[in-house]
CSV table of C-alpha atoms in Angstrom, one decimal:
chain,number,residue,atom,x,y,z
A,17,UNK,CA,-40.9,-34.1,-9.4
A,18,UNK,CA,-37.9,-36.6,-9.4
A,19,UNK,CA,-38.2,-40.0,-8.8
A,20,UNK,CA,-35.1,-42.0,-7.1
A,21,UNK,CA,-34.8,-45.6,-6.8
A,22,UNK,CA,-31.6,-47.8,-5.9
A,23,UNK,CA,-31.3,-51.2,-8.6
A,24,UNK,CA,-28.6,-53.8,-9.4
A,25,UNK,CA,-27.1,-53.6,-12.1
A,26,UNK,CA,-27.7,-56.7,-14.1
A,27,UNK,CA,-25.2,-58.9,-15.7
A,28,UNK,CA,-21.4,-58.7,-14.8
A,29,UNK,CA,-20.3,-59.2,-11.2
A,30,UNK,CA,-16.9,-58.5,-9.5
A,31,UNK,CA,-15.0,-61.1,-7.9
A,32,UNK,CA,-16.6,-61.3,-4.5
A,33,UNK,CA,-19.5,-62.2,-6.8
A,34,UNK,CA,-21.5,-59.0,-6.0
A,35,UNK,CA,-23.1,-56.5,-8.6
A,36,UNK,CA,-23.1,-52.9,-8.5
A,37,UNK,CA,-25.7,-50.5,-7.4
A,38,UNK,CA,-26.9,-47.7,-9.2
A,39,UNK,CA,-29.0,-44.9,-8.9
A,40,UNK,CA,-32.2,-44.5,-11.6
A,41,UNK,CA,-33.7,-40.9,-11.5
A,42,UNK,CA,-36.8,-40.3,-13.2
A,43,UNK,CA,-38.4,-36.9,-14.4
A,44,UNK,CA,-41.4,-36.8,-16.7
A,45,UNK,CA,-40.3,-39.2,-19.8
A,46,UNK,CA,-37.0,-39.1,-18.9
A,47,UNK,CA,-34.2,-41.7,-17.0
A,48,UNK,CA,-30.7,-41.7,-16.5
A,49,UNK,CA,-28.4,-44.2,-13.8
A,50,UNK,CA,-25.6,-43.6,-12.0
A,51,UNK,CA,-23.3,-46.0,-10.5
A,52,UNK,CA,-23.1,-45.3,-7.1
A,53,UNK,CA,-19.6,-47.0,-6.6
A,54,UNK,CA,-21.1,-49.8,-4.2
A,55,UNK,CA,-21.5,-53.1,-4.8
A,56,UNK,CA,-23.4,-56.0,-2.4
A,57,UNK,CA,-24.3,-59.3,-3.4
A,58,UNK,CA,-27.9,-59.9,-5.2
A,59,UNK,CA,-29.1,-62.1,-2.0
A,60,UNK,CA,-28.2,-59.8,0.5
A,61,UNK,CA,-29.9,-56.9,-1.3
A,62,UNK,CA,-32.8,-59.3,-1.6
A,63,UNK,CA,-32.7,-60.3,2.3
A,64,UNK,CA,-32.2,-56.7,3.2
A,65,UNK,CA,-34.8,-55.5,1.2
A,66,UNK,CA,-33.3,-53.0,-1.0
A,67,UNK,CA,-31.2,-52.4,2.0
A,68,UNK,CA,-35.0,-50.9,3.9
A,69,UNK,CA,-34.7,-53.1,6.9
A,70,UNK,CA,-33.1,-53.1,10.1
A,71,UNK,CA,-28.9,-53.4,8.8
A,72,UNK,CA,-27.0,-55.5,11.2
A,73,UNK,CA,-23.4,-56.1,9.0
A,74,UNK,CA,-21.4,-53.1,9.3
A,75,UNK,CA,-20.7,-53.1,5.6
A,76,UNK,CA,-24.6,-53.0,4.8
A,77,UNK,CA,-24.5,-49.7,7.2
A,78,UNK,CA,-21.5,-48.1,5.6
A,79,UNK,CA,-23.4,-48.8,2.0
A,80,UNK,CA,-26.9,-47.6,3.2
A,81,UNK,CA,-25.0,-44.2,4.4
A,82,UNK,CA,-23.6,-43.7,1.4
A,83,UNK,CA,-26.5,-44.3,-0.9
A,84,UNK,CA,-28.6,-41.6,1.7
A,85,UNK,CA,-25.7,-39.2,1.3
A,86,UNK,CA,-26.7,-40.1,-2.7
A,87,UNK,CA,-29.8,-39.6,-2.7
A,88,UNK,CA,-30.1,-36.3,-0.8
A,89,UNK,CA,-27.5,-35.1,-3.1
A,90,UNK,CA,-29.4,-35.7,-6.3
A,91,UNK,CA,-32.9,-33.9,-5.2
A,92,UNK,CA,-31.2,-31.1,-4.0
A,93,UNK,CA,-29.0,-30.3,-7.1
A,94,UNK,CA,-32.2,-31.1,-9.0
A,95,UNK,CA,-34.3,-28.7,-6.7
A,96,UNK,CA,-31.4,-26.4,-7.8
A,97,UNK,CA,-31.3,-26.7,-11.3
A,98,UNK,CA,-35.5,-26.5,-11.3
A,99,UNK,CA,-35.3,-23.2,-9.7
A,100,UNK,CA,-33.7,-22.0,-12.5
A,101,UNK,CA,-35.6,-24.0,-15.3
A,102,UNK,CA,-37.9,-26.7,-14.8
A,103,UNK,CA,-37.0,-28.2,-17.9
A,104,UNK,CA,-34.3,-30.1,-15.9
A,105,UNK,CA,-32.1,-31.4,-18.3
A,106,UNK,CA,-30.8,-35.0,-16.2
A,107,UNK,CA,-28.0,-35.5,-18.5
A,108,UNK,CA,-26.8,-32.1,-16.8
A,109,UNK,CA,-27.9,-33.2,-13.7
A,110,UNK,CA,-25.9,-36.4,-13.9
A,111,UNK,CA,-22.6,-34.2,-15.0
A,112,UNK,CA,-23.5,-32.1,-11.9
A,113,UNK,CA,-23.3,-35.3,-9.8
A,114,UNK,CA,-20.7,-36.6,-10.8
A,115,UNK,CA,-18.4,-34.0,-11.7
A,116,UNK,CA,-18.1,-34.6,-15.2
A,117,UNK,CA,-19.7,-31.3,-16.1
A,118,UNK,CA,-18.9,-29.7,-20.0
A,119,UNK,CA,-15.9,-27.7,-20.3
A,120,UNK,CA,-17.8,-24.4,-20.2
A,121,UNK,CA,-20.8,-25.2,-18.7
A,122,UNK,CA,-21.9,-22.5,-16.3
A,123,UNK,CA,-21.0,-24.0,-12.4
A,124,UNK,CA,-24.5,-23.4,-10.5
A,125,UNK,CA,-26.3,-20.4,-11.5
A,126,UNK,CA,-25.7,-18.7,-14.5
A,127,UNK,CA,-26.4,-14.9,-14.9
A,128,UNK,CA,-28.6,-15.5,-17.9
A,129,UNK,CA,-30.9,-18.0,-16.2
A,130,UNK,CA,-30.8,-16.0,-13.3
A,131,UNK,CA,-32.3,-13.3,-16.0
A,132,UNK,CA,-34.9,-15.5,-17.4
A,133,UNK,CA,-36.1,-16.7,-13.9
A,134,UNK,CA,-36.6,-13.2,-12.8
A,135,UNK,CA,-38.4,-12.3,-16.0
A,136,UNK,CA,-40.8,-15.6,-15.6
A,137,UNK,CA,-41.2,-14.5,-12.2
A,138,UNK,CA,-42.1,-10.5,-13.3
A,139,UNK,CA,-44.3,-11.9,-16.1
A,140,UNK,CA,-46.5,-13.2,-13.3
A,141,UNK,CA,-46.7,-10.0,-11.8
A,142,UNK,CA,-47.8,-8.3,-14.9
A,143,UNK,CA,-50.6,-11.0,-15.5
A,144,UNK,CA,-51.6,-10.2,-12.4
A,145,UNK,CA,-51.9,-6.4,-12.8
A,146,UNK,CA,-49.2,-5.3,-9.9
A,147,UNK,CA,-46.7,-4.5,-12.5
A,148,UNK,CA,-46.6,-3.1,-16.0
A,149,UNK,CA,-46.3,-4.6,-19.3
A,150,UNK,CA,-43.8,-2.5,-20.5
A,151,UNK,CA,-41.9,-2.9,-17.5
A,152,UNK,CA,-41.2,-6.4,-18.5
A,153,UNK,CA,-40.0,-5.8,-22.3
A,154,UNK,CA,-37.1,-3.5,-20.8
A,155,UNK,CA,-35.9,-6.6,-18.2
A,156,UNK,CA,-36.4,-8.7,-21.7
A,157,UNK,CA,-34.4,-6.1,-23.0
A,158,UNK,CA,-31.9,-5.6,-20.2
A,159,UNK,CA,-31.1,-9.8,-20.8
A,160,UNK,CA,-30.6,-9.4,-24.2
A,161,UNK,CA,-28.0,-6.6,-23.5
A,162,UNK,CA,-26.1,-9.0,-21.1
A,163,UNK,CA,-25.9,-11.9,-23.3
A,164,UNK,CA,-24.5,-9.5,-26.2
A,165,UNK,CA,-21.8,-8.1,-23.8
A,166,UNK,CA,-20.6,-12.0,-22.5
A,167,UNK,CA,-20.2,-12.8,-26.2
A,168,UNK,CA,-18.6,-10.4,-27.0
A,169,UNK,CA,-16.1,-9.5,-24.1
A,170,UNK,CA,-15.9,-12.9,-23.0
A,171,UNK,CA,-16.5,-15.2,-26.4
A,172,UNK,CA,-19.3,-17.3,-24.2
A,173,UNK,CA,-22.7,-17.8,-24.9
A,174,UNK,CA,-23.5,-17.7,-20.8
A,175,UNK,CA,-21.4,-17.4,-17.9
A,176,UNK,CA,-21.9,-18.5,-13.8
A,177,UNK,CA,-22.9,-15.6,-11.2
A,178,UNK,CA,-20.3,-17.5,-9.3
A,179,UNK,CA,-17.6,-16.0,-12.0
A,180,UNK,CA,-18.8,-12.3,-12.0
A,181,UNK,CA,-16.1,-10.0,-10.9
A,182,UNK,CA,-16.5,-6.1,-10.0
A,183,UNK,CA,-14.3,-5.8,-13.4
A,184,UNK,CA,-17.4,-7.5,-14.9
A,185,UNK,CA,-19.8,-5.7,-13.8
A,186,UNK,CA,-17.4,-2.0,-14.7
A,187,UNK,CA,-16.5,-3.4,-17.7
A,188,UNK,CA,-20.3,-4.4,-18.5
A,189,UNK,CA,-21.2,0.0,-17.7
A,190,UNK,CA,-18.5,0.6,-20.2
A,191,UNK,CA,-20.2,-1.7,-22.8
A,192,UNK,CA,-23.9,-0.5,-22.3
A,193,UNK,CA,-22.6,3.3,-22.4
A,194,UNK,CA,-20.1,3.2,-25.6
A,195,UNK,CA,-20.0,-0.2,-27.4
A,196,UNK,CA,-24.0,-1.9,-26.7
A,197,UNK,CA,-26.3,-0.9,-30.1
A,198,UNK,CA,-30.0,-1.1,-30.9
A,199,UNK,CA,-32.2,0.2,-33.6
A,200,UNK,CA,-29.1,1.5,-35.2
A,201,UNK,CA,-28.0,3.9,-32.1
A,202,UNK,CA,-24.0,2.9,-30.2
A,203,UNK,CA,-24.0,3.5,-26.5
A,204,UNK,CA,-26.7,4.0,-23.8
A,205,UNK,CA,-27.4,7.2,-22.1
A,206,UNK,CA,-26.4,7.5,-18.2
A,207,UNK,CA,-29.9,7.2,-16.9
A,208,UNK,CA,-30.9,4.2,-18.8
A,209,UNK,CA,-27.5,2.4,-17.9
A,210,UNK,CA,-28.1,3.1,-14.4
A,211,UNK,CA,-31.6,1.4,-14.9
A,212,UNK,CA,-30.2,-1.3,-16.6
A,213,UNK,CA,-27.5,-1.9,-14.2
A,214,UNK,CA,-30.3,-1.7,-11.2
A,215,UNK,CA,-32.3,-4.4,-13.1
A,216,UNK,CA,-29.8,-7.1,-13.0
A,217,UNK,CA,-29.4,-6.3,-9.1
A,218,UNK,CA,-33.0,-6.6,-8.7
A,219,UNK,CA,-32.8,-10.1,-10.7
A,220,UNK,CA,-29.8,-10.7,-8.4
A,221,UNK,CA,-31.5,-10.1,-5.2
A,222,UNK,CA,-34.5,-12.3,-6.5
A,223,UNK,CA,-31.8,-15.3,-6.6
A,224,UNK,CA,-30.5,-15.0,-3.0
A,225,UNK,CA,-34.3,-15.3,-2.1
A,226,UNK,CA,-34.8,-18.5,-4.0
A,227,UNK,CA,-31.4,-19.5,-2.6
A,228,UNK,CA,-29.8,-19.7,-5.7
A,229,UNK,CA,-26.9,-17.5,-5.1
A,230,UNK,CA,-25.6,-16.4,-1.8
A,231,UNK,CA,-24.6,-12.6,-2.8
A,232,UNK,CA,-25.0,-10.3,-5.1
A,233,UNK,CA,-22.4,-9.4,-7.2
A,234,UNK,CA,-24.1,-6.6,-8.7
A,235,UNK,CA,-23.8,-5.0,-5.2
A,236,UNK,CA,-20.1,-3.2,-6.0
A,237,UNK,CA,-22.4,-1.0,-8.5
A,238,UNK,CA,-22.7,2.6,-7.2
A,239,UNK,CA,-23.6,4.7,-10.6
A,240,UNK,CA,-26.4,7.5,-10.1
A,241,UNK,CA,-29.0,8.9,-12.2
A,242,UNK,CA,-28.4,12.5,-13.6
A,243,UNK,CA,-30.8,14.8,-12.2
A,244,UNK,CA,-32.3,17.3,-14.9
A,245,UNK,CA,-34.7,19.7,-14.7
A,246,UNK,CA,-38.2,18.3,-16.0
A,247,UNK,CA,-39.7,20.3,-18.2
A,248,UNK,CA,-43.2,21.6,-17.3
A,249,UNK,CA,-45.8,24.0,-18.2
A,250,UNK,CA,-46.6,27.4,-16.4
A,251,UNK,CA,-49.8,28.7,-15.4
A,252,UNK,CA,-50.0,30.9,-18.4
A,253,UNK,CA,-49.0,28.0,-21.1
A,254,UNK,CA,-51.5,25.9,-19.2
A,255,UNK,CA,-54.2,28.1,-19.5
A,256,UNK,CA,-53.3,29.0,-23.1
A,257,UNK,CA,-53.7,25.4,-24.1
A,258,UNK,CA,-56.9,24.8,-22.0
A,259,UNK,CA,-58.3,27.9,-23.7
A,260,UNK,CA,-57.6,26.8,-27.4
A,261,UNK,CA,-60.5,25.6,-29.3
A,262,UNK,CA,-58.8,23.0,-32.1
A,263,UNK,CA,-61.1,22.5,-35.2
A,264,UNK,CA,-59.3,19.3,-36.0
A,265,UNK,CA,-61.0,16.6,-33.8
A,266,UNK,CA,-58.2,14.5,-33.5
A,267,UNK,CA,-56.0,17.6,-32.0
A,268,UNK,CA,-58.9,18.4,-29.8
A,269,UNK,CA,-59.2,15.2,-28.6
A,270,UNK,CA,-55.1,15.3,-28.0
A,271,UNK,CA,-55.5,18.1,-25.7
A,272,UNK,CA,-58.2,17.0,-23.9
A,273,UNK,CA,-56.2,13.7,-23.0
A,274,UNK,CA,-52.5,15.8,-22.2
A,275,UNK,CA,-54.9,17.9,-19.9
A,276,UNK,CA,-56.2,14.7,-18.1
A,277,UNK,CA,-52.9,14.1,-16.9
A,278,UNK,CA,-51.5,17.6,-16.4
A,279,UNK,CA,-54.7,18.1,-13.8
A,280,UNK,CA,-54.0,13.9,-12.3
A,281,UNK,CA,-50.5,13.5,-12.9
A,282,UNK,CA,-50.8,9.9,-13.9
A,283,UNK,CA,-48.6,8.9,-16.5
A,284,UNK,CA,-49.4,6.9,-19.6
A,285,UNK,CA,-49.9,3.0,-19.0
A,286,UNK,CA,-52.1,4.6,-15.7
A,287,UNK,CA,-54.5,6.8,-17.4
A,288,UNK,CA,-55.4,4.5,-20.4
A,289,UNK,CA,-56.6,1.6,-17.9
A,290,UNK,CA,-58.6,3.9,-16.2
A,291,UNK,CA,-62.3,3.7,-16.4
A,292,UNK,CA,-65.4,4.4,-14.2
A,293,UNK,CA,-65.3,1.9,-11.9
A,294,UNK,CA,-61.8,4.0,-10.5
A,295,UNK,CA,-64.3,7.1,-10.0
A,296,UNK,CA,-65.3,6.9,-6.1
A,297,UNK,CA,-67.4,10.3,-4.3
A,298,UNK,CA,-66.3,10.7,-0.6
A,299,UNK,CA,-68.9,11.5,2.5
A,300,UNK,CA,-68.8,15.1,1.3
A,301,UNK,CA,-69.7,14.8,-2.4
A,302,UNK,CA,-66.3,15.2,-3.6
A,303,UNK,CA,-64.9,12.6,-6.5
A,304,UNK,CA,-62.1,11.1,-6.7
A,305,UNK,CA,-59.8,8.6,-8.7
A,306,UNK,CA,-59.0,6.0,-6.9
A,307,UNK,CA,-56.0,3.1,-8.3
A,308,UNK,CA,-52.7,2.1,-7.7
A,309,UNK,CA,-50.0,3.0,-10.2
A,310,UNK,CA,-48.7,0.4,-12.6
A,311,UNK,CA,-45.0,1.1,-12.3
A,312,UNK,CA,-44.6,0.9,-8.1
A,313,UNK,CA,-48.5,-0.7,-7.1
A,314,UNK,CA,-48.8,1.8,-5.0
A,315,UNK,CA,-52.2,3.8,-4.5
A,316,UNK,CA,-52.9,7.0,-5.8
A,317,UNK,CA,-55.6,8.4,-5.2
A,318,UNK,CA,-56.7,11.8,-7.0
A,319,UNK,CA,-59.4,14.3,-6.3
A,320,UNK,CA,-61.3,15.2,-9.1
A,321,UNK,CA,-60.6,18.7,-10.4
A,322,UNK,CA,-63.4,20.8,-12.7
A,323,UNK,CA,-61.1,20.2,-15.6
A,324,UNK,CA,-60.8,16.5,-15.4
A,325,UNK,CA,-64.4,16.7,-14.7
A,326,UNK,CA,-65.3,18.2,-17.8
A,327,UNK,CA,-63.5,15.9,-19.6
A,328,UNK,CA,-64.7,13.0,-18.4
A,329,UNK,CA,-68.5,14.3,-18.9
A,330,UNK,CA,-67.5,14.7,-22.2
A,331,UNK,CA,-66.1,11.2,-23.3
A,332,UNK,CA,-68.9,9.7,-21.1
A,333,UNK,CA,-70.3,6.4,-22.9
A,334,UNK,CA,-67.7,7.4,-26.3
A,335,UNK,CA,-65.4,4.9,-25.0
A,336,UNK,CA,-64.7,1.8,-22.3
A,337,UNK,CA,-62.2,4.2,-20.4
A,338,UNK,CA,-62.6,7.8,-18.9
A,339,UNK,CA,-60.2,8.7,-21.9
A,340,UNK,CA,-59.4,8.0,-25.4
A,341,UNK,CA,-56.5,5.7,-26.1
A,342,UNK,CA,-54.0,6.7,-28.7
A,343,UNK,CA,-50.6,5.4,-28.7
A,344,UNK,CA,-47.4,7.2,-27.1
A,345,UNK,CA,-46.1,8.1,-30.5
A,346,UNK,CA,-48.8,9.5,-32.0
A,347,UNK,CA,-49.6,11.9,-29.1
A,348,UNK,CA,-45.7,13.2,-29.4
A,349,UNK,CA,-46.7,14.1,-32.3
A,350,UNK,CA,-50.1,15.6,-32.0
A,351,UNK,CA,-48.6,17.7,-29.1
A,352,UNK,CA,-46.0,19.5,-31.2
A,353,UNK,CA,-48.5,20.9,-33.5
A,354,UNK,CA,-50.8,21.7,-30.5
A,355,UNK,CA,-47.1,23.4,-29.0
A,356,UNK,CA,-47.0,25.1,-32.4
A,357,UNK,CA,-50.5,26.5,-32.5
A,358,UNK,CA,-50.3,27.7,-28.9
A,359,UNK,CA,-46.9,29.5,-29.5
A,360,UNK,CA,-45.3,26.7,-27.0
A,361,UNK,CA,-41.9,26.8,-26.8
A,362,UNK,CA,-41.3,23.3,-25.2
A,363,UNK,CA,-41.2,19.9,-26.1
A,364,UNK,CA,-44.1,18.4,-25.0
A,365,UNK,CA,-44.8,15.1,-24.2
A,366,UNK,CA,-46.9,12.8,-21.6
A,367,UNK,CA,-44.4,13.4,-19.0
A,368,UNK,CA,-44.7,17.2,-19.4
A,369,UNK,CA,-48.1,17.0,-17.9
A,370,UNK,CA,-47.1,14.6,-15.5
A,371,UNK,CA,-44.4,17.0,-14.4
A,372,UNK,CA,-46.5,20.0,-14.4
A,373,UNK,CA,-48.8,18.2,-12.3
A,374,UNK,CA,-46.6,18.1,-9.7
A,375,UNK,CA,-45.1,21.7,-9.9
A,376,UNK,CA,-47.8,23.9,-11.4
A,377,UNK,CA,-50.8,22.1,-10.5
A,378,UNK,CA,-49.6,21.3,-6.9
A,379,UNK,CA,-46.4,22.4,-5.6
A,380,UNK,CA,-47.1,25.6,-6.9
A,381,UNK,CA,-50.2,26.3,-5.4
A,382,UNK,CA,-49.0,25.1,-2.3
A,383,UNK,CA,-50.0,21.5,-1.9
A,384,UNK,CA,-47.7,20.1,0.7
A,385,UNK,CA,-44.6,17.9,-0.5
A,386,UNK,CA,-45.9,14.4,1.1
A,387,UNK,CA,-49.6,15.0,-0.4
A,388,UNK,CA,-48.3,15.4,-4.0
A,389,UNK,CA,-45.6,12.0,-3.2
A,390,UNK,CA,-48.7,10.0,-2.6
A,391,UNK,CA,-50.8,11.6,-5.2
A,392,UNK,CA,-48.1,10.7,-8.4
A,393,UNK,CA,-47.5,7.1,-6.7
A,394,UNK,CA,-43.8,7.6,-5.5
A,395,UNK,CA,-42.0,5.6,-3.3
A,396,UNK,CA,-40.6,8.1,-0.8
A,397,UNK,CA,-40.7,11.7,-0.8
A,398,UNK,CA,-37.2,12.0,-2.4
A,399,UNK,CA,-38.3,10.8,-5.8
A,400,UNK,CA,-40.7,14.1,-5.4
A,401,UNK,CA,-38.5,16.4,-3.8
A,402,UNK,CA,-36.6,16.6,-7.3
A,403,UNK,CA,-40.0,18.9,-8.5
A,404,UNK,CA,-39.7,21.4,-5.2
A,405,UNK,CA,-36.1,22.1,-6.6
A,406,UNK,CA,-37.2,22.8,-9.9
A,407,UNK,CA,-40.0,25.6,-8.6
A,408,UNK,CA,-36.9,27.1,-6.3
A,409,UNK,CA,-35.1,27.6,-9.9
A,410,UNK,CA,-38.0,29.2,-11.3
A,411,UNK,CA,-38.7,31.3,-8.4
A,412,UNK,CA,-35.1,32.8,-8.8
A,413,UNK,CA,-35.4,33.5,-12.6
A,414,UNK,CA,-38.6,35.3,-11.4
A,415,UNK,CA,-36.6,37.3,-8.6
A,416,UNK,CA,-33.5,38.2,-11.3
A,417,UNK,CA,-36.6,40.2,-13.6
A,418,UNK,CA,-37.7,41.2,-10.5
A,419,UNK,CA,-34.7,42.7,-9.4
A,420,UNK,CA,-33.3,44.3,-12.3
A,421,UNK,CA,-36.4,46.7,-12.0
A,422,UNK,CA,-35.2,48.3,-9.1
A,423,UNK,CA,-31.4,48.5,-10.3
C-alpha cells in the first residue's frame, strides 16, 4: 500500500534559516514529494524527532497538526483512487492533492471506471460460477456503448459521475435507441436499452457500496421492458416433434436436446453445464435435477420427467454432460428445418422450449404459479406471471372457435 514519510528538503533555506518539509509517498516502484508548506529548522526537526515526541513550542504543534491533517489526506484519496484502479497513478494523486488536477480530468469517480470496477468485480463472480460468462461480455459491451456516447455527445474521452445529469442519462436512451451502432445495425431495441440502462445502475449501486459515489445518478431512469407474448409450443406441436424420427443424426440429436429443455425449462448456458453429478433421487425413488441457474444463482431444482429420462439414458457415457453441446447458432438453425419437417409454423429457438416449459409443460397442466417460479430460477413470481397471461390469451382464442359453433 502507500508509504508516507515527512523529510527536509535539502539545500535552500528561508530566512529564519529553516528548510521546508515535504511529504514522500511511495507505491510499488514509484515516489513523488510534496511540499507541505511548512518549514522548521533542521535541529529542531532533529530534537523533535521528526516532530514524534512530546511538542512543547506552540509552533511545533500547529506544524504537527497540519502534517496529520496531510497525511490523512493522502491515504484516503489514494484509498479512493485504488478503489477504482489499483494502478494508482501518484502523479494523479499528487494533482488530486494539491489541486492542480488536468483540465479535463475526471473530479473523483469517473463513469467509465466506475464501469470497469464493476466488470472486474462481475469477472470474479463468473470465475466463481455464481454468474454467467456471457453475462459479463454484455456489461463489457454496455461500457463500450457509454464511452462511444461521451465521445460523441460530449467530445470527451471520460467524464465524472459527479457531472451526470438526468439530461445525460435521457440523452444517453436516445443515443442507444437511434444513433449507437454495432455489427452494422443503428439503434437498440427497447428491451435491450432498458437492460443496458439497468446495467449502468447496477454498476452505480456497486459504487455507493464501495463508497465511491454517494448517489446514483442513474436512479431518475424509469423506462420499462415491452411485454410480448413468448412464443411456445402446444401439446399437439410438442408431441408432433417428440414423435418424429429424423434420419439425419445431427437433426435427431437437435431434437433430442430442444426437448431437454422444453420438459426442464433451463435455458442454454444451464443445460450445457449440466452433467450427472446434478442428477439426485429423493426418499421415494423419484429423480431430480438439482443446480442453481447461471443467470440469477438461484436453485432450481427439476423432477425428472420420462422424456428427459429417455434422453439422458440415451447420451449416457456419449458425452461429459447429460447433453450434447452445440452452439446457440447452429441449433437456430437445425430447429427451422426440424420446424419445416414437422409442419411448424413458429420460429423456434432455445427459448421456445424454455417458454413452453413454463406454459405447456406446467401451467397448463396445472402446476401451480409459485412451483413453476422456483422451477425456471426466477426471482419473484412476477417475472412468471407474464406466462399465466399468455395461457389466458390462448384460452380465449379457444373459446372464440368454441363459440362461433353455437352461433
Amino acid at each position: 500500500m502507500l508509504k508516507t514519510i515527512f523529510l527536509l528538503k535539502s539545500g535552500r533555506v528561508n530566512r529564519d534559516g529553516e528548510s521546508s518539509i515535504i511529504l514522500r509517498l511511495s507505491y510499488k516502484t514509484k515516489t513523488i514529494t510534496i511540499a507541505s508548506g511548512k518549514y522548521i529548522s533542521k535541529e529542531k526537526w532533529i530534537q523533535t524527532n521528526h516532530l514524534k515526541n512530546t511538542l512543547k513550542a506552540e509552533k511545533e504543534k500547529v506544524i504537527k497538526s497540519s502534517l496529520d491533517l496531510m497525511q490523512l489526506n493522502a491515504e484516503k484519496k489514494f484509498t479512493e483512487l485504488f478503489r477504482i484502479d489499483p494502478e494508482v497513478d501518484l502523479e494523479l494523486l499528487k494533482a488530486e492533492l494539491t489541486g492542480k488536477a488536468k483540465i479535463g480530468q475526471p473530479q473523483g469517480p469517473s463513469i467509465i471506471s466506475i464501469m470497469e470496477t464493476y466488470n472486474i468485480f462481475f469477472t470474479k463472480r463468473v470465475n466463481s460460477g455464481e454468474r454467467a460468462a456471457a453475462s459479463l461480455q454484455k456489461y463489457k459491451r454496455a461500457k463500450d456503448l457509454l464511452l462511444d456516447f461521451i465521445t460523441k455527445a460530449y467530445k470527451k474521452e471520460d467524464m465524472s459521475a459527479s457531472e451526470i445529469s438526468s439530461s445525460f442519462v435521457f440523452k444517453l436512451e436516445q443515443f442507444l435507441k437511434y444513433e449507437s451502432s454495432f455489427k452494422d445495425q443503428t439503434g437498440i431495441k427497447n428491451n435491450s436499452v432498458v437492460k443496458y440502462m439497468k446495467m449502468y445502475k447496477t454498476a452505480c449501486n456497486y459504487a455507493i457500496k464501495m463508497d465511491l459515489i454517494i448517489k446514483n445518478p442513474f436512479n431518475v431512469y424509469d423506462g420499462r421492458l415491452s411485454v410480448k407474448d413468448a412464443v411456445f409450443l402446444t401439446q399437439l406441436e410438442l408431441n408432433t416433434i417428440e414423435n418424429k424420427i429424423f434420419s439425419t443424426p445431427r437433426l435427431e440429436k437437435v431434437k433430442d436436446i430442444f426437448l431437454f429443455s422444453c420438459y426442464t425449462g433451463y435455458a442454454p448456458v444451464d443445460a450445457m453445464d449440466l452433467t450427472e453429478r446434478n442428477l439426485s433421487e429423493d426418499s421415494n425413488g423419484n429423480l431430480w435435477i438439482m443446480t442453481s441457474r447461471a443467470k440469477t444463482a438461484i436453485r432450481a431444482n427439476v423432477p425428472v420427467l420420462p422424456t428427459i429420462e429417455k434422453i439422458i439414458s440415451k447420451y449416457k457415457n456419449q458425452q461429459k454432460g447429460l447433453i450434447p453441446k452445440i452452439s446457440n447458432q447452429k441449433m437456430n438453425a437445425y430447429l427451422k428445418e426440424i420446424a419445416d419437417a414437422c409442419s411448424i409454423d413458429k420460429h423456434l429457438t432455445w427459448y421456445v422450449a424454455r417458454h413452453t416449459f413454463a406454459t405447456t409443460v406446467t401451467l397448463g397442466n396445472g402446476v401451480r404459479l409459485e412451483n413453476v417460479s422456483a422451477m425456471m430460477g426466477h426471482t419473484n413470481t412476477k417475472q412468471t406471471q407474464h406466462y399465466a397471461k399468455v395461457l389466458d390469451v390462448n384460452i380465449m382464442e379457444d373459446m372464440e372457435k368454441l363459440k362461433s359453433k353455437f352461433r
